Amino acid sequence: MTNPTYEFTRAITRRPASSITDGLRAEDIGPPDLDRMLAAHADYVAALKSTGAEVIELPPLEAFPDAVFVEDTALCLPKGAVLMRPGAPSRLGEVAEMAPILRQCYDEVREIKGPGFIEGGDILVTGREILVGRSARTDAAGVAELAEIVADWGHSLREVFTPEGVLHFKTDCSLMDAETILSTKRLDASGCFEGYRVLHVPEGEEAAANAIRYNNLVLMAADFPRTAEMLDREGFEVVQISNTECAKLDGGMSCLSLRF
Ligand code: CIR
């Protein structure tokens, strides 16, 4: 029996374009270096493939600086995919670029039509429900529209809140297995994970919370040794990938792929 929350056969990624230097960021800490980002991206794709999965690697999109962060364009579930409606105006057009790819992969592809907004980075699918964090990018109408779609496919959806100043819900958490969540203390303090087993990222390593469980592996950002040690102790097989360049654009491990 496979576990659809972390056992996957496919993933979609998109190589970063040179326009990545124009990517959105909350705070400017210097431009990302394309070559370094490409190298880290190749390591990321190689780690996904090492689990036996097929990775659909899409070409760069110069017109959309943030298009490397494919996760925000869709939600992939066992019964179908849902095209998102990003709250960042510069990212809205990325969805039409992803749509034909998902239509090749899925029999059923639905879409958030609006007027609400929702980005994939705000959605955490666990073993029992779909958690969606309202944020500066995801509003109540977007959450409500998604809730209706996924109810049809048998999922219950719970609206939660992304902490103020945090880009996406999953900036601060990730799924380790169907019942275990890796979270920052600040997000867990909101009470949204009651009933789950929660592992806290150590103080000062908050940026390590955006990881992904992909088949046998946990992919996490490099340079967070205490988090890596903790996950190792908990029995997870950890692969560390450089995230220095994506971090300049508030991106992390989950943003770089769609997994299904
Ligand atoms: C943005 O602000 O939209 C991008 N610079 C980063 C998106 C990160 N995506 C994610 O956390 N799912």
CSV table of N, CA and C in Angstrom, one decimal, residues 105-239:
chain,number,residue,atom,x,y,z
A,105,CYS,N,-0.4,14.7,-17.8
A,105,CYS,CA,-0.2,13.7,-16.7
A,105,CYS,C,-1.4,13.2,-16.0
A,106,TYR,N,-2.5,14.0,-16.0
A,106,TYR,CA,-3.7,13.7,-15.3
A,106,TYR,C,-4.9,13.7,-16.2
A,107,ASP,N,-5.9,12.8,-15.9
A,107,ASP,CA,-7.1,12.7,-16.6
A,107,ASP,C,-8.0,14.0,-16.2
A,108,GLU,N,-7.9,14.3,-15.0
A,108,GLU,CA,-8.7,15.4,-14.5
A,108,GLU,C,-7.9,16.6,-13.9
A,109,VAL,N,-8.0,17.7,-14.6
A,109,VAL,CA,-7.3,18.9,-14.1
A,109,VAL,C,-8.4,20.0,-13.9
A,110,ARG,N,-8.5,20.5,-12.7
A,110,ARG,CA,-9.5,21.6,-12.4
A,110,ARG,C,-8.7,22.9,-12.1
A,111,GLU,N,-9.5,24.0,-12.0
A,111,GLU,CA,-8.7,25.2,-11.8
A,111,GLU,C,-9.5,26.1,-10.8
A,112,ILE,N,-8.7,26.9,-10.1
A,112,ILE,CA,-9.2,28.0,-9.3
A,112,ILE,C,-9.5,29.1,-10.2
A,113,LYS,N,-10.8,29.5,-10.3
A,113,LYS,CA,-11.2,30.5,-11.3
A,113,LYS,C,-11.2,31.9,-10.7
A,114,GLY,N,-11.2,32.0,-9.4
A,114,GLY,CA,-11.3,33.3,-8.8
A,114,GLY,C,-12.7,33.7,-8.4
A,115,PRO,N,-12.9,34.8,-7.8
A,115,PRO,CA,-12.0,35.9,-7.7
A,115,PRO,C,-10.9,35.8,-6.6
A,116,GLY,N,-10.9,34.6,-5.9
A,116,GLY,CA,-9.9,34.5,-4.9
A,116,GLY,C,-8.5,34.1,-5.4
A,117,PHE,N,-7.6,34.1,-4.5
A,117,PHE,CA,-6.2,33.7,-4.8
A,117,PHE,C,-5.7,32.6,-3.9
A,118,ILE,N,-4.8,31.8,-4.5
A,118,ILE,CA,-4.2,30.7,-3.7
A,118,ILE,C,-2.9,30.2,-4.3
A,119,GLU,N,-1.9,30.0,-3.5
A,119,GLU,CA,-0.6,29.5,-4.1
A,119,GLU,C,-0.3,28.2,-3.4
A,120,GLY,N,0.3,27.3,-4.2
A,120,GLY,CA,0.6,25.9,-3.7
A,120,GLY,C,1.5,25.9,-2.4
A,121,GLY,N,2.3,26.9,-2.3
A,121,GLY,CA,3.2,27.0,-1.1
A,121,GLY,C,2.4,27.1,0.2
A,122,ASP,N,1.2,27.4,0.1
A,122,ASP,CA,0.3,27.5,1.3
A,122,ASP,C,-0.4,26.3,1.7
A,123,ILE,N,-0.2,25.2,0.9
A,123,ILE,CA,-1.0,24.0,1.1
A,123,ILE,C,-0.1,22.8,1.5
A,124,LEU,N,-0.5,22.2,2.7
A,124,LEU,CA,0.2,21.0,3.2
A,124,LEU,C,-0.8,19.9,3.2
A,125,VAL,N,-0.5,18.8,2.4
A,125,VAL,CA,-1.3,17.6,2.4
A,125,VAL,C,-0.8,16.6,3.4
A,126,THR,N,-1.6,16.3,4.4
A,126,THR,CA,-1.1,15.3,5.3
A,126,THR,C,-1.9,14.0,5.1
A,127,GLY,N,-1.7,13.0,6.0
A,127,GLY,CA,-2.4,11.7,5.8
A,127,GLY,C,-3.8,11.8,6.1
A,128,ARG,N,-4.3,12.9,6.8
A,128,ARG,CA,-5.7,12.9,7.1
A,128,ARG,C,-6.5,14.1,6.5
A,129,GLU,N,-5.8,15.1,6.0
A,129,GLU,CA,-6.5,16.3,5.6
A,129,GLU,C,-5.6,17.2,4.8
A,130,ILE,N,-6.2,18.3,4.2
A,130,ILE,CA,-5.4,19.2,3.5
A,130,ILE,C,-5.4,20.5,4.3
A,131,LEU,N,-4.3,21.0,4.7
A,131,LEU,CA,-4.2,22.2,5.5
A,131,LEU,C,-3.8,23.4,4.5
A,132,VAL,N,-4.6,24.5,4.6
A,132,VAL,CA,-4.3,25.6,3.7
A,132,VAL,C,-4.1,26.9,4.6
A,133,GLY,N,-3.0,27.5,4.5
A,133,GLY,CA,-2.7,28.7,5.3
A,133,GLY,C,-3.0,29.9,4.6
A,134,ARG,N,-3.9,30.7,5.1
A,134,ARG,CA,-4.2,32.0,4.5
A,134,ARG,C,-2.9,32.9,4.7
A,135,SER,N,-2.6,33.7,3.7
A,135,SER,CA,-1.3,34.4,3.8
A,135,SER,C,-1.5,35.7,2.9
A,136,ALA,N,-0.4,36.4,2.7
A,136,ALA,CA,-0.5,37.5,1.8
A,136,ALA,C,-0.8,37.1,0.4
A,137,ARG,N,-0.6,35.8,0.0
A,137,ARG,CA,-0.8,35.3,-1.3
A,137,ARG,C,-2.1,34.5,-1.4
A,138,THR,N,-2.7,34.0,-0.3
A,138,THR,CA,-3.8,33.1,-0.3
A,138,THR,C,-4.9,33.7,0.5
A,139,ASP,N,-6.1,33.9,-0.1
A,139,ASP,CA,-7.1,34.6,0.7
A,139,ASP,C,-8.3,33.6,0.9
A,140,ALA,N,-9.3,34.1,1.7
A,140,ALA,CA,-10.4,33.2,2.1
A,140,ALA,C,-11.2,32.6,0.9
A,141,ALA,N,-11.3,33.5,-0.1
A,141,ALA,CA,-12.1,33.0,-1.3
A,141,ALA,C,-11.3,31.9,-2.1
A,142,GLY,N,-10.0,32.1,-2.1
A,142,GLY,CA,-9.2,31.0,-2.8
A,142,GLY,C,-9.3,29.7,-2.0
A,143,VAL,N,-9.2,29.8,-0.7
A,143,VAL,CA,-9.3,28.6,0.1
A,143,VAL,C,-10.7,27.9,0.0
A,144,ALA,N,-11.7,28.7,0.0
A,144,ALA,CA,-13.1,28.2,-0.2
A,144,ALA,C,-13.3,27.5,-1.5
A,145,GLU,N,-12.7,28.1,-2.6
A,145,GLU,CA,-12.9,27.5,-3.9
A,145,GLU,C,-12.1,26.2,-4.0
A,146,LEU,N,-11.0,26.1,-3.4
A,146,LEU,CA,-10.2,24.8,-3.4
A,146,LEU,C,-11.0,23.8,-2.5
A,147,ALA,N,-11.5,24.2,-1.4
A,147,ALA,CA,-12.2,23.3,-0.5
A,147,ALA,C,-13.3,22.5,-1.3
A,148,GLU,N,-14.1,23.3,-2.1
A,148,GLU,CA,-15.1,22.7,-2.9
A,148,GLU,C,-14.6,21.6,-3.9
A,149,ILE,N,-13.5,22.0,-4.5
A,149,ILE,CA,-13.0,21.1,-5.5
A,149,ILE,C,-12.5,19.8,-4.9
A,150,VAL,N,-11.7,19.9,-3.8
A,150,VAL,CA,-11.1,18.7,-3.2
A,150,VAL,C,-12.2,17.8,-2.4
A,151,ALA,N,-13.3,18.5,-2.0
A,151,ALA,CA,-14.3,17.7,-1.3
A,151,ALA,C,-14.9,16.7,-2.3
A,152,ASP,N,-15.0,17.0,-3.5
A,152,ASP,CA,-15.4,16.1,-4.6
A,152,ASP,C,-14.5,14.9,-4.7
A,153,TRP,N,-13.3,15.1,-4.4
A,153,TRP,CA,-12.3,14.0,-4.4
A,153,TRP,C,-12.1,13.3,-3.1
A,154,GLY,N,-13.0,13.6,-2.1
A,154,GLY,CA,-12.9,12.9,-0.8
A,154,GLY,C,-12.0,13.5,0.2
A,155,HIS,N,-11.4,14.7,0.0
A,155,HIS,CA,-10.5,15.3,0.9
A,155,HIS,C,-11.2,16.3,1.8
A,156,SER,N,-10.8,16.3,3.1
A,156,SER,CA,-11.3,17.4,3.9
A,156,SER,C,-10.2,18.4,4.0
A,157,LEU,N,-10.6,19.7,4.0
A,157,LEU,CA,-9.7,20.8,4.0
A,157,LEU,C,-9.9,21.6,5.2
A,158,ARG,N,-8.8,22.1,5.8
A,158,ARG,CA,-8.9,22.9,7.0
A,158,ARG,C,-8.1,24.2,6.8
A,159,GLU,N,-8.8,25.3,7.0
A,159,GLU,CA,-8.1,26.6,6.8
A,159,GLU,C,-7.4,26.9,8.0
A,160,VAL,N,-6.1,27.3,7.9
A,160,VAL,CA,-5.3,27.7,9.0
A,160,VAL,C,-4.6,29.1,8.6
A,161,PHE,N,-3.7,29.5,9.4
A,161,PHE,CA,-3.1,30.9,9.1
A,161,PHE,C,-1.6,30.8,9.1
A,162,THR,N,-1.1,31.4,8.1
A,162,THR,CA,0.4,31.5,7.9
A,162,THR,C,0.8,32.7,8.8
A,163,PRO,N,1.8,32.5,9.6
A,163,PRO,CA,2.2,33.7,10.5
A,163,PRO,C,2.5,34.9,9.7
A,164,GLU,N,2.2,36.1,10.3
A,164,GLU,CA,2.5,37.4,9.8
A,164,GLU,C,4.0,37.5,9.4
A,165,GLY,N,4.2,38.0,8.2
A,165,GLY,CA,5.6,38.1,7.8
A,165,GLY,C,6.3,36.9,7.2
A,166,VAL,N,5.5,35.7,7.2
A,166,VAL,CA,6.1,34.5,6.6
A,166,VAL,C,5.4,34.4,5.3
A,167,LEU,N,6.2,34.1,4.2
A,167,LEU,CA,5.7,34.1,2.9
A,167,LEU,C,4.5,33.1,2.7
A,168,HIS,N,4.9,31.8,2.9
A,168,HIS,CA,3.9,30.7,2.7
A,168,HIS,C,3.8,29.9,4.0
A,169,PHE,N,2.7,29.2,4.1
A,169,PHE,CA,2.5,28.2,5.2
A,169,PHE,C,3.6,27.2,5.3
A,170,LYS,N,4.0,26.7,4.1
A,170,LYS,CA,5.1,25.7,4.1
A,170,LYS,C,6.5,26.3,4.2
A,171,THR,N,6.6,27.6,4.2
A,171,THR,CA,7.9,28.2,4.5
A,171,THR,C,8.3,27.7,5.9
A,172,ASP,N,7.3,27.5,6.7
A,172,ASP,CA,7.6,27.1,8.1
A,172,ASP,C,7.3,25.7,8.5
A,173,CYS,N,6.9,24.8,7.6
A,173,CYS,CA,6.6,23.4,8.0
A,173,CYS,C,6.7,22.5,6.8
A,174,SER,N,6.9,21.2,7.1
A,174,SER,CA,6.8,20.2,6.0
A,174,SER,C,6.4,18.9,6.6
A,175,LEU,N,5.9,18.0,5.7
A,175,LEU,CA,5.4,16.7,6.1
A,175,LEU,C,6.6,15.7,6.1
A,176,MET,N,6.8,15.0,7.2
A,176,MET,CA,7.9,14.0,7.2
A,176,MET,C,7.4,12.6,6.9
A,177,ASP,N,6.2,12.3,7.5
A,177,ASP,CA,5.4,11.1,7.1
A,177,ASP,C,4.0,11.5,7.3
A,178,ALA,N,3.0,10.5,7.1
A,178,ALA,CA,1.6,10.9,7.1
A,178,ALA,C,1.2,11.6,8.4
A,179,GLU,N,1.9,11.3,9.5
A,179,GLU,CA,1.4,11.9,10.8
A,179,GLU,C,2.5,12.8,11.4
A,180,THR,N,3.6,13.0,10.8
A,180,THR,CA,4.7,13.7,11.4
A,180,THR,C,5.0,15.0,10.6
A,181,ILE,N,5.1,16.1,11.4
A,181,ILE,CA,5.3,17.4,10.7
A,181,ILE,C,6.5,18.0,11.3
A,182,LEU,N,7.4,18.5,10.4
A,182,LEU,CA,8.5,19.3,10.9
A,182,LEU,C,8.1,20.8,10.8
A,183,SER,N,8.2,21.5,11.9
A,183,SER,CA,7.6,22.8,12.0
A,183,SER,C,8.5,23.8,12.8
A,184,THR,N,8.4,25.0,12.5
A,184,THR,CA,9.0,26.0,13.4
A,184,THR,C,8.2,26.1,14.7
A,185,LYS,N,8.8,26.5,15.7
A,185,LYS,CA,8.0,26.7,17.0
A,185,LYS,C,6.9,27.7,16.8
A,186,ARG,N,7.2,28.8,16.0
A,186,ARG,CA,6.3,29.9,15.9
A,186,ARG,C,5.0,29.4,15.2
A,187,LEU,N,5.2,28.6,14.2
A,187,LEU,CA,4.0,28.1,13.5
A,187,LEU,C,3.2,27.1,14.4
A,188,ASP,N,3.9,26.2,15.0
A,188,ASP,CA,3.2,25.2,15.8
A,188,ASP,C,2.5,25.8,17.0
A,189,ALA,N,3.0,27.0,17.5
A,189,ALA,CA,2.4,27.7,18.6
A,189,ALA,C,1.0,28.1,18.2
A,190,SER,N,0.7,28.2,16.9
A,190,SER,CA,-0.7,28.7,16.5
A,190,SER,C,-1.7,27.6,16.8
A,191,GLY,N,-1.2,26.4,17.1
A,191,GLY,CA,-2.2,25.3,17.4
A,191,GLY,C,-2.7,24.5,16.2
A,192,CYS,N,-2.1,24.8,15.0
A,192,CYS,CA,-2.7,24.2,13.8
A,192,CYS,C,-2.3,22.7,13.6
A,193,PHE,N,-1.4,22.2,14.4
A,193,PHE,CA,-1.0,20.8,14.2
A,193,PHE,C,-1.4,19.9,15.4
A,194,GLU,N,-2.4,20.4,16.1
A,194,GLU,CA,-2.9,19.6,17.2
A,194,GLU,C,-3.3,18.2,16.7
A,195,GLY,N,-2.8,17.2,17.5
A,195,GLY,CA,-3.1,15.8,17.1
A,195,GLY,C,-2.0,15.1,16.2
A,196,TYR,N,-1.1,15.9,15.7
A,196,TYR,CA,0.0,15.4,14.9
A,196,TYR,C,1.2,15.2,15.8
A,197,ARG,N,2.2,14.4,15.3
A,197,ARG,CA,3.5,14.4,15.9
A,197,ARG,C,4.3,15.5,15.3
A,198,VAL,N,4.8,16.4,16.1
A,198,VAL,CA,5.5,17.6,15.5
A,198,VAL,C,6.9,17.6,16.0
A,199,LEU,N,7.8,17.7,15.0
A,199,LEU,CA,9.2,17.9,15.3
A,199,LEU,C,9.6,19.4,15.1
A,200,HIS,N,10.1,20.0,16.1
A,200,HIS,CA,10.5,21.4,16.0
A,200,HIS,C,11.9,21.6,15.4
A,201,VAL,N,12.0,22.5,14.5
A,201,VAL,CA,13.4,22.8,14.0
A,201,VAL,C,14.1,23.6,15.2
A,202,PRO,N,15.3,23.3,15.4
A,202,PRO,CA,16.0,23.9,16.5
A,202,PRO,C,16.1,25.5,16.3
A,203,GLU,N,16.1,26.2,17.4
A,203,GLU,CA,16.2,27.6,17.5
A,203,GLU,C,17.3,28.1,16.5
A,204,GLY,N,17.0,29.1,15.7
A,204,GLY,CA,18.1,29.6,14.8
A,204,GLY,C,18.1,28.9,13.5
A,205,GLU,N,17.4,27.8,13.4
A,205,GLU,CA,17.4,27.0,12.1
A,205,GLU,C,16.1,27.0,11.4
A,206,GLU,N,15.3,28.1,11.7
A,206,GLU,CA,13.9,28.1,11.2
A,206,GLU,C,13.8,27.9,9.7
A,207,ALA,N,14.8,28.3,8.9
A,207,ALA,CA,14.7,28.2,7.5
A,207,ALA,C,14.8,26.7,7.0
A,208,ALA,N,15.2,25.8,8.0
A,208,ALA,CA,15.3,24.4,7.6
A,208,ALA,C,13.9,23.8,7.6
A,209,ALA,N,12.9,24.5,8.1
A,209,ALA,CA,11.5,23.9,8.2
A,209,ALA,C,10.9,23.6,6.8
A,210,ASN,N,11.4,24.3,5.8
A,210,ASN,CA,10.8,24.0,4.4
A,210,ASN,C,11.7,22.9,3.8
A,211,ALA,N,11.2,21.6,4.1
A,211,ALA,CA,11.9,20.5,3.5
A,211,ALA,C,10.9,19.7,2.7
A,212,ILE,N,11.3,18.6,2.1
A,212,ILE,CA,10.3,17.7,1.5
A,212,ILE,C,10.6,16.2,1.8
A,213,ARG,N,9.6,15.5,2.1
A,213,ARG,CA,9.7,14.0,2.1
A,213,ARG,C,9.4,13.5,0.7
A,214,TYR,N,10.3,12.8,0.1
A,214,TYR,CA,10.0,12.3,-1.2
A,214,TYR,C,10.5,10.9,-1.2
A,215,ASN,N,9.6,10.0,-1.2
A,215,ASN,CA,9.9,8.5,-1.1
A,215,ASN,C,10.7,8.3,0.1
A,216,ASN,N,11.9,7.6,-0.1
A,216,ASN,CA,12.7,7.3,1.1
A,216,ASN,C,13.5,8.5,1.6
A,217,LEU,N,13.5,9.6,0.9
A,217,LEU,CA,14.4,10.7,1.3
A,217,LEU,C,13.7,11.9,1.9
A,218,VAL,N,14.4,12.6,2.8
A,218,VAL,CA,14.0,13.9,3.1
A,218,VAL,C,15.0,14.9,2.5
A,219,LEU,N,14.6,15.7,1.6
A,219,LEU,CA,15.5,16.8,1.0
A,219,LEU,C,15.4,18.0,1.9
A,220,MET,N,16.5,18.5,2.4
A,220,MET,CA,16.5,19.7,3.2
A,220,MET,C,17.6,20.6,2.8
A,221,ALA,N,17.5,21.9,3.1
A,221,ALA,CA,18.5,22.9,2.8
A,221,ALA,C,19.8,22.6,3.6
A,222,ALA,N,20.9,22.7,2.9
A,222,ALA,CA,22.2,22.5,3.6
A,222,ALA,C,22.4,23.6,4.6
A,223,ASP,N,23.4,23.4,5.5
A,223,ASP,CA,23.8,24.4,6.5
A,223,ASP,C,22.9,24.5,7.7
A,224,PHE,N,22.1,23.5,8.0
A,224,PHE,CA,21.3,23.5,9.2
A,224,PHE,C,21.6,22.2,9.9
A,225,PRO,N,22.9,22.1,10.5
A,225,PRO,CA,23.3,20.8,11.0
A,225,PRO,C,22.5,20.2,12.1
A,226,ARG,N,21.9,21.1,13.0
A,226,ARG,CA,21.2,20.5,14.1
A,226,ARG,C,19.9,19.9,13.6
A,227,THR,N,19.3,20.5,12.6
A,227,THR,CA,18.0,19.9,12.1
A,227,THR,C,18.4,18.6,11.4
A,228,ALA,N,19.4,18.6,10.6
A,228,ALA,CA,19.8,17.4,9.9
A,228,ALA,C,20.1,16.2,10.9
A,229,GLU,N,20.8,16.6,12.0
A,229,GLU,CA,21.1,15.6,13.0
A,229,GLU,C,19.8,15.1,13.7
A,230,MET,N,18.9,16.0,14.0
A,230,MET,CA,17.6,15.6,14.6
A,230,MET,C,16.8,14.6,13.7
A,231,LEU,N,16.8,14.9,12.4
A,231,LEU,CA,16.0,14.1,11.5
A,231,LEU,C,16.7,12.7,11.3
A,232,ASP,N,18.0,12.7,11.3
A,232,ASP,CA,18.8,11.5,11.2
A,232,ASP,C,18.5,10.6,12.4
A,233,ARG,N,18.5,11.3,13.6
A,233,ARG,CA,18.2,10.6,14.9
A,233,ARG,C,16.8,10.0,14.8
A,234,GLU,N,15.8,10.7,14.2
A,234,GLU,CA,14.4,10.2,14.1
A,234,GLU,C,14.3,9.1,13.0
A,235,GLY,N,15.4,8.8,12.4
A,235,GLY,CA,15.3,7.7,11.4
A,235,GLY,C,15.1,8.0,10.0
A,236,PHE,N,15.1,9.3,9.7
A,236,PHE,CA,14.9,9.8,8.3
A,236,PHE,C,16.2,9.8,7.5
A,237,GLU,N,16.1,9.4,6.2
A,237,GLU,CA,17.3,9.5,5.4
A,237,GLU,C,17.4,10.9,4.7
A,238,VAL,N,18.4,11.7,5.2
A,238,VAL,CA,18.4,13.1,4.8
A,238,VAL,C,19.4,13.4,3.7
A,239,VAL,N,19.0,14.2,2.7
A,239,VAL,CA,19.9,14.6,1.7
A,239,VAL,C,19.9,16.2,1.8
